[in-house]
Amino acid sequence: MAAPKGLARYLPILEWGRQYDRSILTSDLVAALIVTIMLIPQSLAYALLAGLPPVVGLYASILPLVAYAIFGTSRTLAVGPVAVISLMTASAAGAVAAQGTAQYLEAAITLAMLSGAMLAILGFLRMGFLANLLSHPVISGFITASGILIATSQLKHILGVRAGGDNWPDMLSSLAASLGTVNGWTLAMGLPTTLFLFWVRKGLKPALEAIGLAPRMAGIIAKAGPVIAVAATILAAIFLDLGDEGVNLVGAIPQGLPPFALPSFDMGLIGQLWVPALLISIIGFVESVSVAQTLAAKRRQRIAPDQELIGLGASNIASAFSGGYPVTGGFARSVVNFDAGAETPAAGAYTAVGIALASLFLTPLLFNLPIATLAATIIVAVLSLVDLKTPGRLWRYSKADFAAHMATILITLWAGVELGVIAGVAVGLLLYLWRASRPHAAIVGRVPGTEHFRNVLRHEVITDPAILSIRVDESLTYLNARWLEEYVLERVADQPEVQHVILMASAVNAIDASGLESLEAINHRLKDGGIAFHLSEVKGPVMDRLRRTHFLDELNGKVFLSHDHAVAALEGGQGVGKAT
Amino acid sequence: MAAPKGLARYLPILEWGRQYDRSILTSDLVAALIVTIMLIPQSLAYALLAGLPPVVGLYASILPLVAYAIFGTSRTLAVGPVAVISLMTASAAGAVAAQGTAQYLEAAITLAMLSGAMLAILGFLRMGFLANLLSHPVISGFITASGILIATSQLKHILGVRAGGDNWPDMLSSLAASLGTVNGWTLAMGLPTTLFLFWVRKGLKPALEAIGLAPRMAGIIAKAGPVIAVAATILAAIFLDLGDEGVNLVGAIPQGLPPFALPSFDMGLIGQLWVPALLISIIGFVESVSVAQTLAAKRRQRIAPDQELIGLGASNIASAFSGGYPVTGGFARSVVNFDAGAETPAAGAYTAVGIALASLFLTPLLFNLPIATLAATIIVAVLSLVDLKTPGRLWRYSKADFAAHMATILITLWAGVELGVIAGVAVGLLLYLWRASRPHAAIVGRVPGTEHFRNVLRHEVITDPAILSIRVDESLTYLNARWLEEYVLERVADQPEVQHVILMASAVNAIDASGLESLEAINHRLKDGGIAFHLSEVKGPVMDRLRRTHFLDELNGKVFLSHDHAVAALEGGQGVGKAT
């Protein structure tokens, strides 16, 4: 499949739209119906998590889906509100306004606007590689810690108490302090709902299979389990008059389509929100692309990460203009969409129609929905994200990755989501740079009777005290330029009889300007000490570049095609083998 | 020379102090005398550049030198006030207080304190590698731009006008606006002094050699040229009564030794100054270590960069406790110290005694020194740092390095020293990460009749449509993990007949946890598509690590010692050559 060219690169709809037919339409409509049923309670719940009115969750599930259908490259990604981004929105908006105020909603909309603009700009600049700064251990640490934070934040709704806190210790102590005010009816609704949803997650699919459903269909129906909980608790609330017993209900949701709203362009607000918006963008992009890539590979399709940035950017801008908040591709609902047979992004647009119909006609039915039910769906969803096996696995494999993972978890729990992400990126980068600044290198000697040269510490090899052969297993860049000078000069200082130093460059893929200056410095210093400096096995592209400089003219030695040649020539004899 | 152990590692004086004798004493005393003569006008001038009273420059040239003599590892580095650090001090202190106020001096002292503490902490944590973040093109761009900024900032003293500005455009327009108020007498002193000092720099040494001095001695005396300018302009100021003609003179300098002053621990001030203090620390460290390494190599000595952090940290803390400001190892004076024959850091301590004597007895003689003379010494010193050849050289060699260099120059000129350094580091790092995120890789095929496998795009090689051989020339890390998945899966998508993918890992020095997860993901996805996934030529240490995971158990293929073996086995035949 060739990559699309011209306008189709930026508008993938032009590509798949041409082959659209009745059979694809049927598949997409079926998938859309199932995703809609799953998305209604999710949208309400994640809006609650973001500290926003439930209807904002519905608004964020309409136009953003249409925008992604036009600009996105994944055939099956389902965008909308997701747990982690909702938590980050709550944290960022909560820093500039109090929940429930108009300023808080404005901050959430501004976050969607900023995040959309940043994603689109990164996409046009083809800067998707920035997402690489989040290593897998940092992402998984962040998701685990966010899952713990989110689940803890929802416990107050299950207990029917008032509690706060922006970080885990504060949340726990605030919850503990409020335990005297637990509302029995709320707990009586919330706890069984939570247990039921856990069972739905693990036990419903096998149960459905046991009564004869096909595994795929059983899996899809099991994903709609929360709808059962929603219906049952609404009925319970109505018949038991739970509103009068102090159980928090969703209450009146404005009926109708999302408003067309111009986001605010308050520079003060933008100044306060751009850092969290950037973090939301990057986390959202990483989550979304991971899901999209996994699903695309299953059908041997491709996605274009830079165009995905534009697709998600358009979604978020659409969310901002329709009173929503930041959205991205969600894992669970995309898998459902895929399993339900969605074939094109049009399925997302049909889902949008479904949610719009729900906003128009279903919201009165949700008046009596207990908040505790929504909290239970959130808790069950996010606890599945908490991964307790990873730390042990990382500890055994790589201490550096373990350090980055644990730093992300602990700082996210203790200092919040924003510092957690930043700390994870910083720790990962520092460890990477630390290793990059001291690459692997070895003094090599000849394997007897061959033209091979190996590490003197690992192999029985022959060396000549007048010749120092150094192999560097890394490109020479500014990160290791200082190390290179120290390494070579120290090896020379250790071997006083040395007359020739040969740098074996078989693993050097590139030499940047700093690396070149280090080579020049080494050459000058060795020359001062009366020692010749040679290179061997320099790769073609590296040699082409060196020819553009004065380095080769000034080199107090030669460049040899093979290390064998070099050693043989400097020993005054002939090489054992021929040039490679 | 073995690296010192135990206490001597942190107190290098225990190492060289043991061999101290009369002949070393004589060499050190001579060098100290020459450096003292050179350092007096420099100290006054750089304090002026930092916006501080001239005496602060003398204070910063006494205790810091003693501290470095105890803790530093370079035998010949001469520490004290330097141009770039003085400019950075002026920028940082100027952001929190007005020049001439007690708060400004307090800010300068706090910068020395913070910078000293940071350097020492980085030294104890052995974090000297952080200096690697400054690539050579960024450092040279920063020094060029700082040289231009400093020279421009001193023009007002040569012209005898009042002008300001924190960045180059502001400085130039402020100077232009003030041209109507030029003081003729100041210009009449300043311009000839500047020209004389330029001549001293280029012409005095040859002139001295022409009258029969040995080149080394001529070089040393030429470095003391500014003293002639100082003496001549003091005499001119006295006999022509220049103070009455509106020429700015140094005026009364408090006589006596530096005060013992406890630096302030005002948390508000520390909050404002820690970022510039960190930048001052890193720039100072990089400048100092470069000089120290160059000089040490000339005598086949070594320095220990992590201990240098501690030495410079101690110097700056000593500066803060004696009313000074941030210091580091200076290039010109260290070369003079070296050429004059200094053998141990004791020479620095003797220089400190010299400066202390000057503070006690010489300051009254400096009353009539025109400020223009000091400005002239600064201008001549810093213009030699401006390097106009580097941009062209970098453009030809590496566009990425050119970009980092020019970004540093332009942002330093337009937005000041702090943003300039930060931008240089950021641009360099982004370009590095961009390249690291898309490493070199190639599809390889067999060179006919051999066991060698080469890039299909560059060589005439034999490939089998059922076998895809991919060689990755880079360690597999989180920066390229996403790329690896895309690269392998796209190559597979391009070659539908493929049944076996072999990853040739001969250049893979390490695989981090993210790289491992990508390999697992590739394995699963290929397995879904009915394709086997093999590895070849995995290095020993990498294989040892993989054995600690489940990856090898789950691998839907084999690990082959050589690529030749792998291809031969999968083609159903025997390899051409034997295992390597």
PDB file of N, CA and C in Angstrom, chain A residues 445-454 460-463 564 567 571 574-578, chain B residues 578:
ATOM      1  N   GLY A 445      42.936  -6.399  19.907  1.00  0.00           N
ATOM      2  CA  GLY A 445      44.165  -7.035  19.427  1.00  0.00           C
ATOM      3  C   GLY A 445      43.804  -8.108  18.407  1.00  0.00           C
ATOM      4  N   ARG A 446      44.809  -8.606  17.736  1.00  0.00           N
ATOM      5  CA  ARG A 446      44.575  -9.551  16.656  1.00  0.00           C
ATOM      6  C   ARG A 446      44.300 -10.964  17.191  1.00  0.00           C
ATOM      7  N   VAL A 447      43.233 -11.573  16.713  1.00  0.00           N
ATOM      8  CA  VAL A 447      43.011 -12.992  16.990  1.00  0.00           C
ATOM      9  C   VAL A 447      44.091 -13.743  16.208  1.00  0.00           C
ATOM     10  N   PRO A 448      44.929 -14.545  16.892  1.00  0.00           N
ATOM     11  CA  PRO A 448      46.118 -15.101  16.234  1.00  0.00           C
ATOM     12  C   PRO A 448      45.797 -15.790  14.909  1.00  0.00           C
ATOM     13  N   GLY A 449      46.585 -15.463  13.879  1.00  0.00           N
ATOM     14  CA  GLY A 449      46.444 -16.120  12.588  1.00  0.00           C
ATOM     15  C   GLY A 449      45.257 -15.664  11.766  1.00  0.00           C
ATOM     16  N   THR A 450      44.518 -14.612  12.209  1.00  0.00           N
ATOM     17  CA  THR A 450      43.355 -14.149  11.437  1.00  0.00           C
ATOM     18  C   THR A 450      43.488 -12.667  11.152  1.00  0.00           C
ATOM     19  N   GLU A 451      42.499 -12.138  10.412  1.00  0.00           N
ATOM     20  CA  GLU A 451      42.457 -10.695  10.199  1.00  0.00           C
ATOM     21  C   GLU A 451      41.411 -10.058  11.118  1.00  0.00           C
ATOM     22  N   HIS A 452      40.966 -10.821  12.146  1.00  0.00           N
ATOM     23  CA  HIS A 452      39.969 -10.300  13.074  1.00  0.00           C
ATOM     24  C   HIS A 452      40.633  -9.656  14.285  1.00  0.00           C
ATOM     25  N   PHE A 453      40.020  -8.568  14.762  1.00  0.00           N
ATOM     26  CA  PHE A 453      40.515  -7.872  15.948  1.00  0.00           C
ATOM     27  C   PHE A 453      39.411  -7.851  16.990  1.00  0.00           C
ATOM     28  N   ARG A 454      39.758  -8.283  18.219  1.00  0.00           N
ATOM     29  CA  ARG A 454      38.749  -8.375  19.270  1.00  0.00           C
ATOM     30  C   ARG A 454      39.246  -7.698  20.541  1.00  0.00           C
ATOM     31  N   GLU A 460      41.790 -13.971  23.742  1.00  0.00           N
ATOM     32  CA  GLU A 460      43.244 -14.164  23.693  1.00  0.00           C
ATOM     33  C   GLU A 460      43.723 -13.554  22.390  1.00  0.00           C
ATOM     34  N   VAL A 461      44.326 -12.405  22.444  1.00  0.00           N
ATOM     35  CA  VAL A 461      44.727 -11.727  21.209  1.00  0.00           C
ATOM     36  C   VAL A 461      46.172 -11.254  21.313  1.00  0.00           C
ATOM     37  N   ILE A 462      46.718 -10.880  20.157  1.00  0.00           N
ATOM     38  CA  ILE A 462      48.097 -10.412  20.098  1.00  0.00           C
ATOM     39  C   ILE A 462      48.096  -8.896  19.956  1.00  0.00           C
ATOM     40  N   THR A 463      48.889  -8.213  20.801  1.00  0.00           N
ATOM     41  CA  THR A 463      49.016  -6.762  20.653  1.00  0.00           C
ATOM     42  C   THR A 463      50.488  -6.403  20.577  1.00  0.00           C
ATOM     43  N   ASP A 564      43.239  -4.622   9.845  1.00  0.00           N
ATOM     44  CA  ASP A 564      44.309  -5.576   9.559  1.00  0.00           C
ATOM     45  C   ASP A 564      45.432  -4.907   8.754  1.00  0.00           C
ATOM     46  N   VAL A 567      47.411  -2.367  11.071  1.00  0.00           N
ATOM     47  CA  VAL A 567      48.363  -2.958  12.008  1.00  0.00           C
ATOM     48  C   VAL A 567      49.551  -3.546  11.253  1.00  0.00           C
ATOM     49  N   GLU A 571      53.331  -2.299  11.744  1.00  0.00           N
ATOM     50  CA  GLU A 571      54.318  -3.240  12.270  1.00  0.00           C
ATOM     51  C   GLU A 571      55.446  -3.426  11.264  1.00  0.00           C
ATOM     52  N   GLN A 574      53.225  -7.249   6.308  1.00  0.00           N
ATOM     53  CA  GLN A 574      52.044  -7.302   5.455  1.00  0.00           C
ATOM     54  C   GLN A 574      50.872  -7.820   6.267  1.00  0.00           C
ATOM     55  N   GLY A 575      49.666  -7.417   5.912  1.00  0.00           N
ATOM     56  CA  GLY A 575      48.481  -7.911   6.586  1.00  0.00           C
ATOM     57  C   GLY A 575      48.309  -9.405   6.352  1.00  0.00           C
ATOM     58  N   VAL A 576      47.625 -10.039   7.310  1.00  0.00           N
ATOM     59  CA  VAL A 576      47.372 -11.467   7.159  1.00  0.00           C
ATOM     60  C   VAL A 576      46.353 -11.706   6.063  1.00  0.00           C
ATOM     61  N   GLY A 577      45.311 -10.918   6.076  1.00  0.00           N
ATOM     62  CA  GLY A 577      44.249 -11.145   5.103  1.00  0.00           C
ATOM     63  C   GLY A 577      44.214 -10.040   4.073  1.00  0.00           C
ATOM     64  N   LYS A 578      43.211 -10.069   3.234  1.00  0.00           N
ATOM     65  CA  LYS A 578      43.064  -9.008   2.246  1.00  0.00           C
ATOM     66  C   LYS A 578      42.062  -7.981   2.760  1.00  0.00           C
TER      67      LYS A 578
ATOM     68  N   LYS B 578      31.779 -20.345   7.612  1.00  0.00           N
ATOM     69  CA  LYS B 578      31.590 -20.859   8.959  1.00  0.00           C
ATOM     70  C   LYS B 578      31.172 -19.719   9.883  1.00  0.00           C
TER      71      LYS B 578
END
